[in-house]
PDB file of C-alpha atoms in Angstrom:
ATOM      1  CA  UNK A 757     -37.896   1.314  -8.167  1.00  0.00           C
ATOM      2  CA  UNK A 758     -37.708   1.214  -4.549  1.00  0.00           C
ATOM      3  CA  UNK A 759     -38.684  -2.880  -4.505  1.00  0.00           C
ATOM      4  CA  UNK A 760     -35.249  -3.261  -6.628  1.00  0.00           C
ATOM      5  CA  UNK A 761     -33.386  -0.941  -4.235  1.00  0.00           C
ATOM      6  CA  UNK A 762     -34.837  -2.480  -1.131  1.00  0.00           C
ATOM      7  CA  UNK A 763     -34.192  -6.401  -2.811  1.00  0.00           C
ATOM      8  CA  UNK A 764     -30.390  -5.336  -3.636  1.00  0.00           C
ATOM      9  CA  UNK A 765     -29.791  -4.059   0.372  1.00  0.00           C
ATOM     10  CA  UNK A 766     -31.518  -7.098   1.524  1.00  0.00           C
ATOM     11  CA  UNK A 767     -29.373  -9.562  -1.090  1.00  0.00           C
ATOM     12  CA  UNK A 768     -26.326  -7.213  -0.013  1.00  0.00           C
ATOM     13  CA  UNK A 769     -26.740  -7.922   4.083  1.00  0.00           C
ATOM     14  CA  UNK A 770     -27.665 -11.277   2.839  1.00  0.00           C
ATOM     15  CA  UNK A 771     -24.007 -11.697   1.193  1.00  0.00           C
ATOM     16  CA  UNK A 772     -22.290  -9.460   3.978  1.00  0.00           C
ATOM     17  CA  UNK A 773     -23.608 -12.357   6.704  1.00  0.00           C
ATOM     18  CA  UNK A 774     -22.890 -15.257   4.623  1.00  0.00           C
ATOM     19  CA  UNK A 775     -19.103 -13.715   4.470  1.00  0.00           C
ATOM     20  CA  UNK A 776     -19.612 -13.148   8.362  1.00  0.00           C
ATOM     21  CA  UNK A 777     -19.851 -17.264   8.992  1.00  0.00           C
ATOM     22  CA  UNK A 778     -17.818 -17.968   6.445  1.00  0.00           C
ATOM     23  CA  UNK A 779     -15.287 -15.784   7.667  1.00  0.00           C
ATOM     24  CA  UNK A 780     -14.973 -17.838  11.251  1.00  0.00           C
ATOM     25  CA  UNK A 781     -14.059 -21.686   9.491  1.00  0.00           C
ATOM     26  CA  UNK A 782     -11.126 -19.958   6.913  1.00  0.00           C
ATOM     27  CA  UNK A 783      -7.895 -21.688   7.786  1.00  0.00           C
ATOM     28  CA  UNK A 784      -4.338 -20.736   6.643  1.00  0.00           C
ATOM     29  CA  UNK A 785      -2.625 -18.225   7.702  1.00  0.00           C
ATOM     30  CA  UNK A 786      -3.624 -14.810   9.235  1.00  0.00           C
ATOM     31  CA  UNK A 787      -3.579 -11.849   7.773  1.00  0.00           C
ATOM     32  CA  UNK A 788      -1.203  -9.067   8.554  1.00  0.00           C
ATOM     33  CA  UNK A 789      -2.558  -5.898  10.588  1.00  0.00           C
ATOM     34  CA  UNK A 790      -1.251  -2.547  10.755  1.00  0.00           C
ATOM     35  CA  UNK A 791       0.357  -2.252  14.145  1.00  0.00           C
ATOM     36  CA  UNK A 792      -1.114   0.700  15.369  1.00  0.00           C
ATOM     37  CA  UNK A 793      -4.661   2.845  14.267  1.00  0.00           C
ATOM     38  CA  UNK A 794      -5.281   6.682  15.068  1.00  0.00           C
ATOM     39  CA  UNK A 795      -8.821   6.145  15.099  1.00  0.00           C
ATOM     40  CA  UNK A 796      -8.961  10.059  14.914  1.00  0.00           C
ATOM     41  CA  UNK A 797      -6.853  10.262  11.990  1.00  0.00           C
ATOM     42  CA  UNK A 798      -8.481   7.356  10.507  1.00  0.00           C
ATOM     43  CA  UNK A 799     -11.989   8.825  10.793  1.00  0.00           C
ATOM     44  CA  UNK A 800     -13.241  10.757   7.731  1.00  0.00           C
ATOM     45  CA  UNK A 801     -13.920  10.312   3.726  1.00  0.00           C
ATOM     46  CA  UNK A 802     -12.180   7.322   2.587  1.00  0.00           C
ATOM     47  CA  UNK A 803     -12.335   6.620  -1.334  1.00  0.00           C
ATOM     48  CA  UNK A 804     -12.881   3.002  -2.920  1.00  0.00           C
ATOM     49  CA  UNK A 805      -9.625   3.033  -5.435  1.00  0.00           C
ATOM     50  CA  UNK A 806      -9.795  -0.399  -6.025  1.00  0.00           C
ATOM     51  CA  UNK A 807     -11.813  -3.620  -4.907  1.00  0.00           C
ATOM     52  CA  UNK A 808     -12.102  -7.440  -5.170  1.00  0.00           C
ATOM     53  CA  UNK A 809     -15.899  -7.017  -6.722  1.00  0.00           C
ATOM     54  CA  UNK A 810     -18.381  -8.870  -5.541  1.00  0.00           C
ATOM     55  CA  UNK A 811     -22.483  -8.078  -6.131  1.00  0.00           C
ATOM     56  CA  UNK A 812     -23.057  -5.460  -3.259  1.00  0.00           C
ATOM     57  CA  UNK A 813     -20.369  -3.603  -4.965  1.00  0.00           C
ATOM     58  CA  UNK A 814     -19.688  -4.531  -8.584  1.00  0.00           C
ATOM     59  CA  UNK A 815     -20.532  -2.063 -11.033  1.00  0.00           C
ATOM     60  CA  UNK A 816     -20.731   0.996  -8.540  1.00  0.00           C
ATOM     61  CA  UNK A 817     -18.629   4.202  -9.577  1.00  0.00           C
ATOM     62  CA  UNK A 818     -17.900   6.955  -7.142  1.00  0.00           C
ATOM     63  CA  UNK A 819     -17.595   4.820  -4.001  1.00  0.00           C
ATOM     64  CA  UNK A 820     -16.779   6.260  -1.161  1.00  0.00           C
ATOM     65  CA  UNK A 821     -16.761   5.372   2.728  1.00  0.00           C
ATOM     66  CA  UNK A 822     -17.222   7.601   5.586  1.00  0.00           C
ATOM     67  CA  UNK A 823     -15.575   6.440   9.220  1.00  0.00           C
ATOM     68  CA  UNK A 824     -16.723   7.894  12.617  1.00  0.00           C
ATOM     69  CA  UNK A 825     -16.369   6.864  15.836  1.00  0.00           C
ATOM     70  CA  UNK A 826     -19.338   8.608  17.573  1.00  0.00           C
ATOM     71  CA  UNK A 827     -19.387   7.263  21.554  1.00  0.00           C
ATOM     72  CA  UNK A 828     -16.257   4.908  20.418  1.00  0.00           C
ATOM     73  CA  UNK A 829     -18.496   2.794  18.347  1.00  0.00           C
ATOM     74  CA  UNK A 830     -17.826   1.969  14.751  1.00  0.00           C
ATOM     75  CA  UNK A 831     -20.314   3.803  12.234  1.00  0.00           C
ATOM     76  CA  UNK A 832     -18.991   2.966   8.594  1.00  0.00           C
ATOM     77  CA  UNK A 833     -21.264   4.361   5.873  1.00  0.00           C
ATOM     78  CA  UNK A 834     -20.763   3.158   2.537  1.00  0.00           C
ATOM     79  CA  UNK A 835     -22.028   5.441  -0.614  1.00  0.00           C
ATOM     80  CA  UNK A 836     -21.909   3.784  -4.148  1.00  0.00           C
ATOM     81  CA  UNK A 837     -23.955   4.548  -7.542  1.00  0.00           C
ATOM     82  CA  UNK A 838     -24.822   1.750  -9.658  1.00  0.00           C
ATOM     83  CA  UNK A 839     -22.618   1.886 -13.131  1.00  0.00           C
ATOM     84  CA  UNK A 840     -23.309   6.105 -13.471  1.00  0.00           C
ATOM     85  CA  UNK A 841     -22.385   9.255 -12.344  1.00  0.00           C
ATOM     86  CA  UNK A 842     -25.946  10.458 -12.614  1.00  0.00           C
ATOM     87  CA  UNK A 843     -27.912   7.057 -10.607  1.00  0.00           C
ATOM     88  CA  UNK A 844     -29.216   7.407  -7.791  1.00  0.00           C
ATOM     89  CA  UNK A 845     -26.750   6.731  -4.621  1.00  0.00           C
ATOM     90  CA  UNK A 846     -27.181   3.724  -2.649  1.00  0.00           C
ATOM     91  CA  UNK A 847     -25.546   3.492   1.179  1.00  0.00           C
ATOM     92  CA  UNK A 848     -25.832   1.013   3.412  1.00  0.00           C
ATOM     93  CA  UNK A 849     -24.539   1.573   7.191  1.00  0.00           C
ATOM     94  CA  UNK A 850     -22.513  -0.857   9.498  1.00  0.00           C
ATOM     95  CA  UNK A 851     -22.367  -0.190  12.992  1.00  0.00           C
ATOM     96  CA  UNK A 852     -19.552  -2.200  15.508  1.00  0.00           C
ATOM     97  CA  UNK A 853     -17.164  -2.031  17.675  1.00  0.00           C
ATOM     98  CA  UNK A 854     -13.231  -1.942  17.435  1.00  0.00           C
ATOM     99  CA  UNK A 855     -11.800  -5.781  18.922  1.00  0.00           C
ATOM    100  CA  UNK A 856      -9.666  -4.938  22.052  1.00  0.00           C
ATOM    101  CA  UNK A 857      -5.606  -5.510  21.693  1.00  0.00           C
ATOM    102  CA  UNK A 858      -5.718  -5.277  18.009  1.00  0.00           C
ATOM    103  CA  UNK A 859      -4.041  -1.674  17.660  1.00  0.00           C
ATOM    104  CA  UNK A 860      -7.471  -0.336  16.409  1.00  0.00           C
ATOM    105  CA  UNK A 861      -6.382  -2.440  13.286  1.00  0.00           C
ATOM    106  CA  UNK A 862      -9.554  -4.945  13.892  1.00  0.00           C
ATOM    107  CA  UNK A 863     -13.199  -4.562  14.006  1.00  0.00           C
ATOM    108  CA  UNK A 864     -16.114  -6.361  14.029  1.00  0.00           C
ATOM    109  CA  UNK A 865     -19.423  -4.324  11.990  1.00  0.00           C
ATOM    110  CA  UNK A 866     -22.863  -5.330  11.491  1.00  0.00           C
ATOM    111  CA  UNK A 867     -25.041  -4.671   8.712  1.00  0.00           C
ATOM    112  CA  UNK A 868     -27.513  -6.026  11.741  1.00  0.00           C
ATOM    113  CA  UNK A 869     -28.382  -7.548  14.875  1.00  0.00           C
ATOM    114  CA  UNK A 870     -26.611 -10.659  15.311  1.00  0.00           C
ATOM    115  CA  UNK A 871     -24.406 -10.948  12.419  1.00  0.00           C
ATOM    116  CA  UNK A 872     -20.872  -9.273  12.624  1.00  0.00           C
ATOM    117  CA  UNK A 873     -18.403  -9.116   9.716  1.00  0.00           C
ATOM    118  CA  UNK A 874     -14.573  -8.393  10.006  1.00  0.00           C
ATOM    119  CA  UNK A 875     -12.566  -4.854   8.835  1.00  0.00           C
ATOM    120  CA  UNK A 876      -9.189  -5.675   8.811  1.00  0.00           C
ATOM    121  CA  UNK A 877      -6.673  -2.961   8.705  1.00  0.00           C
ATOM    122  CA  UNK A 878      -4.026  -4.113   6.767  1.00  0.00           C
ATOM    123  CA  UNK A 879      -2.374  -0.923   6.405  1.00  0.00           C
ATOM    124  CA  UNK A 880      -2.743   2.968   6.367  1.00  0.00           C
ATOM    125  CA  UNK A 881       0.041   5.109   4.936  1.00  0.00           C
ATOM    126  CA  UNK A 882       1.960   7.660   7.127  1.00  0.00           C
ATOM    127  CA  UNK A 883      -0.058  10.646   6.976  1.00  0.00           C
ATOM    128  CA  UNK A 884      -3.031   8.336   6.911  1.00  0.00           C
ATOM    129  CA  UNK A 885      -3.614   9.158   2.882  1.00  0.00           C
ATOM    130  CA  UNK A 886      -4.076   5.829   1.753  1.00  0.00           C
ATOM    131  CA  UNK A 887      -5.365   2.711   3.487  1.00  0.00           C
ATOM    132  CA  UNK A 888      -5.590  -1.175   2.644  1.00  0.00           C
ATOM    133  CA  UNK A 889      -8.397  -3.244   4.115  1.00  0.00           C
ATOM    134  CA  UNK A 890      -8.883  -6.950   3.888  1.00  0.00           C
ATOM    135  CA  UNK A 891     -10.925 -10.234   4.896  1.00  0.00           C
ATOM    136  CA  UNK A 892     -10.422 -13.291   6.267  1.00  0.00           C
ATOM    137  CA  UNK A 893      -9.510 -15.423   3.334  1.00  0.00           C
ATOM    138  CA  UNK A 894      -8.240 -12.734   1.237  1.00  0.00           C
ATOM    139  CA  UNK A 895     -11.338 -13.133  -0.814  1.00  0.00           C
ATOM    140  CA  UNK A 896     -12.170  -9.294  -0.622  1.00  0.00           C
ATOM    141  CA  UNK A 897     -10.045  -6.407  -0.494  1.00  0.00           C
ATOM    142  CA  UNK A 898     -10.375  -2.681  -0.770  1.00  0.00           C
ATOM    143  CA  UNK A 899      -7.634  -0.089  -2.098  1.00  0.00           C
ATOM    144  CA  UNK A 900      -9.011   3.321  -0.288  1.00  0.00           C
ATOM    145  CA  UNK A 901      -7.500   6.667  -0.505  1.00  0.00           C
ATOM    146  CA  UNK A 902      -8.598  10.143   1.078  1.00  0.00           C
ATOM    147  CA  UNK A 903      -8.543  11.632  -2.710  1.00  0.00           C
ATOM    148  CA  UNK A 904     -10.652  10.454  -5.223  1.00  0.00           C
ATOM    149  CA  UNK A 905      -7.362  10.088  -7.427  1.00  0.00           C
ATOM    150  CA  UNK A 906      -4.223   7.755  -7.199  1.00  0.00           C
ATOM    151  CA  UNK A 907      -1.372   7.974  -9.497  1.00  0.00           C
ATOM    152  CA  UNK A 908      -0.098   4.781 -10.941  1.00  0.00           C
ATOM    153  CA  UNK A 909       2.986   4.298  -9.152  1.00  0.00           C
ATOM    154  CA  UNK A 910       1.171   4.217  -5.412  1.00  0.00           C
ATOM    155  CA  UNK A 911      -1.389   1.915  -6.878  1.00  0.00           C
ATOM    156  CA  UNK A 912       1.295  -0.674  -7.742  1.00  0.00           C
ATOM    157  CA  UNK A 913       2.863  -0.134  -4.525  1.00  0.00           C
ATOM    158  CA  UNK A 914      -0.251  -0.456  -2.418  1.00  0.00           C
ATOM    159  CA  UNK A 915      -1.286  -3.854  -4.857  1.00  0.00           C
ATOM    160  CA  UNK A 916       2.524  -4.987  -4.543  1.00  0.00           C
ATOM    161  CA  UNK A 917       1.374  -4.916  -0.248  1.00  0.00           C
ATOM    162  CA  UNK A 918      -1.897  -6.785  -1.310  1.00  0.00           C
ATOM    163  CA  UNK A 919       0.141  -9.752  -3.182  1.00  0.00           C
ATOM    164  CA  UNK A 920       2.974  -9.449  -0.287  1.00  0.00           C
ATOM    165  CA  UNK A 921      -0.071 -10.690   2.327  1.00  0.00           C
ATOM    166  CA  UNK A 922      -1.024 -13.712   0.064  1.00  0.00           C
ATOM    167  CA  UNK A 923      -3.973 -12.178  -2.192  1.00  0.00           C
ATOM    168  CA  UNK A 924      -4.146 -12.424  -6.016  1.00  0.00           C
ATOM    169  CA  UNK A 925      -3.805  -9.180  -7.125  1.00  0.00           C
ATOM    170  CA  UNK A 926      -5.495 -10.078 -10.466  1.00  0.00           C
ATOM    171  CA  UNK A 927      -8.976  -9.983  -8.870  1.00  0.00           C
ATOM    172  CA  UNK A 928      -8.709  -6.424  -8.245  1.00  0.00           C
ATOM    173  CA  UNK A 929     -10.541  -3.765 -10.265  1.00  0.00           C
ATOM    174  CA  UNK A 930     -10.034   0.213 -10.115  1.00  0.00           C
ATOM    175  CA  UNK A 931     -13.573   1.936  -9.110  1.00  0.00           C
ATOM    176  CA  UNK A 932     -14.221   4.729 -11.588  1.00  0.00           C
ATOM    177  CA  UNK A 933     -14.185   7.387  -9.066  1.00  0.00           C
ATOM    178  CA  UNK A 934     -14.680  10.035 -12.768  1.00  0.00           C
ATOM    179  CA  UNK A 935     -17.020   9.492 -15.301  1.00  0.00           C
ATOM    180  CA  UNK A 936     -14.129   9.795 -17.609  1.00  0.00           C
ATOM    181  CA  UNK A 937     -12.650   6.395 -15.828  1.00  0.00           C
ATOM    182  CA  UNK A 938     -15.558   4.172 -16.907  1.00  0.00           C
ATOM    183  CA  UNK A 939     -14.698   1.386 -19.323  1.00  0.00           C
ATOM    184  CA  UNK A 940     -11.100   2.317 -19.189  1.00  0.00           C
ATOM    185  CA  UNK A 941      -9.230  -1.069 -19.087  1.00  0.00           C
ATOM    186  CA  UNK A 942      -8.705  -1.906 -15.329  1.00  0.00           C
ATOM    187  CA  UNK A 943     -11.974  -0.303 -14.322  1.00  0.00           C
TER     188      UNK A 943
END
C-alpha cells in the first residue's frame, strides 16, 4: 500500500511540474487578480467546493487546504481522501513565496526544489469566506470556502466570476465535502 501511495505523490509532483513549465509559454490574456490579500485573514482552513479535476485530485472527497505563512513563506498543505470518507488521507505540502507587487494575490509554490507552480488569487469574498484560485491558462481552477458547505446561489455566483475571467465553467465538478454528496449529479 505504501508503493501505490508513494507512486501517486511522485506522479502528482510529476503533473504539478509539468503544469509549472507549461504554465511559463501560455499566451492570451492574463488572468484577473484580486487587488489586495490579507495574508492574515487569508491564512487558515480553506475547503475544495469545486475543482477543474485533474489526477492528483480527481476522485478525492473531503478536500481541504490549510494556508500559513510561518517566517512570511508560503506553506500550503493539501488533505484529500481517495473516493471515501473512511480512506486513508493523502497530503502533499507546497512551500513558496508570495511574488512582490502582486497585492499578495500571486505566488509561486513548490512541490520541490527547482520547480515552482503558480497560485493565483482570483478572488476572496469580503469577510474572506469564500475564495477563487486559478492557473495560467485557465486549465485548473479551485472553488474554496472556509465551510465545508455552499448553498447554491453563491456557487453560481462564484462560477458566474470563473466564466467572467475566460474559463469554461463546464469543467468544474463539486468535491463531496459529505458522504451524503457522493454520486450526486455535479459531484
Amino acid at each position: 500500500m505504501r508503493n501505490v501511495t508513494s507512486w501517486r505523490v511522485l506522479r502528482s509532483c510529476l503533473l504539478l511540474a509539468f503544469l509549472g513549465l507549461s504554465g511559463c509559454a501560455v499566451s492570451g490574456t492574463r488572468l484577473p487578480l484580486a487587488q489586495h490579500v490579507d495574508l492574515q485573514r487569508y491564512s487558515g482552513r480553506w475547503y475544495i467546493i469545486a475543482n477543474i479535476p485533474y489526477f492528483a485530485e480527481a476522485g478525492n472527497v473531503g478536500s481541504y487546504f490549510d494556508v500559513s505563512f510561518p517566517g512570511g513563506k508560503v506553506h500550503d498543505v493539501y488533505v484529500g481522501r481517495h473516493k471515501d470518507f473512511a480512506a486513508k488521507p493523502s497530503r502533499f505540502v507546497m512551500h513558496g513565496y508570495v511574488v512582490p507587487g502582486s497585492g499578495h494575490a500571486y505566488w509561486r509554490e513548490s512541490p520541490f526544489w527547482p520547480i515552482y507552480l503558480s497560485y493565483l488569487i482570483l478572488y476572496v469574498s469580503p469577510h474572506y469566506h469564500d475564495a477563487l484560485v486559478g492557473y495560467p491558462g485557465r486549465g485548473y481552477g479551485w472553488v474554496l470556502s472556509r465551510s465545508p458547505d455552499m448553498d447554491a446561489a453563491t456557487y453560481r455566483a462564484l462560477l458566474q466570476r470563473f466564466a467572467a475571467d475566460g474559463y469554461d465553467v463546464a469543467q468544474f465538478r463539486r468535491v463531496p465535502q459529505h458522504p451524503d454528496q457522493i454520486g450526486k449529479p455535479g459531484f
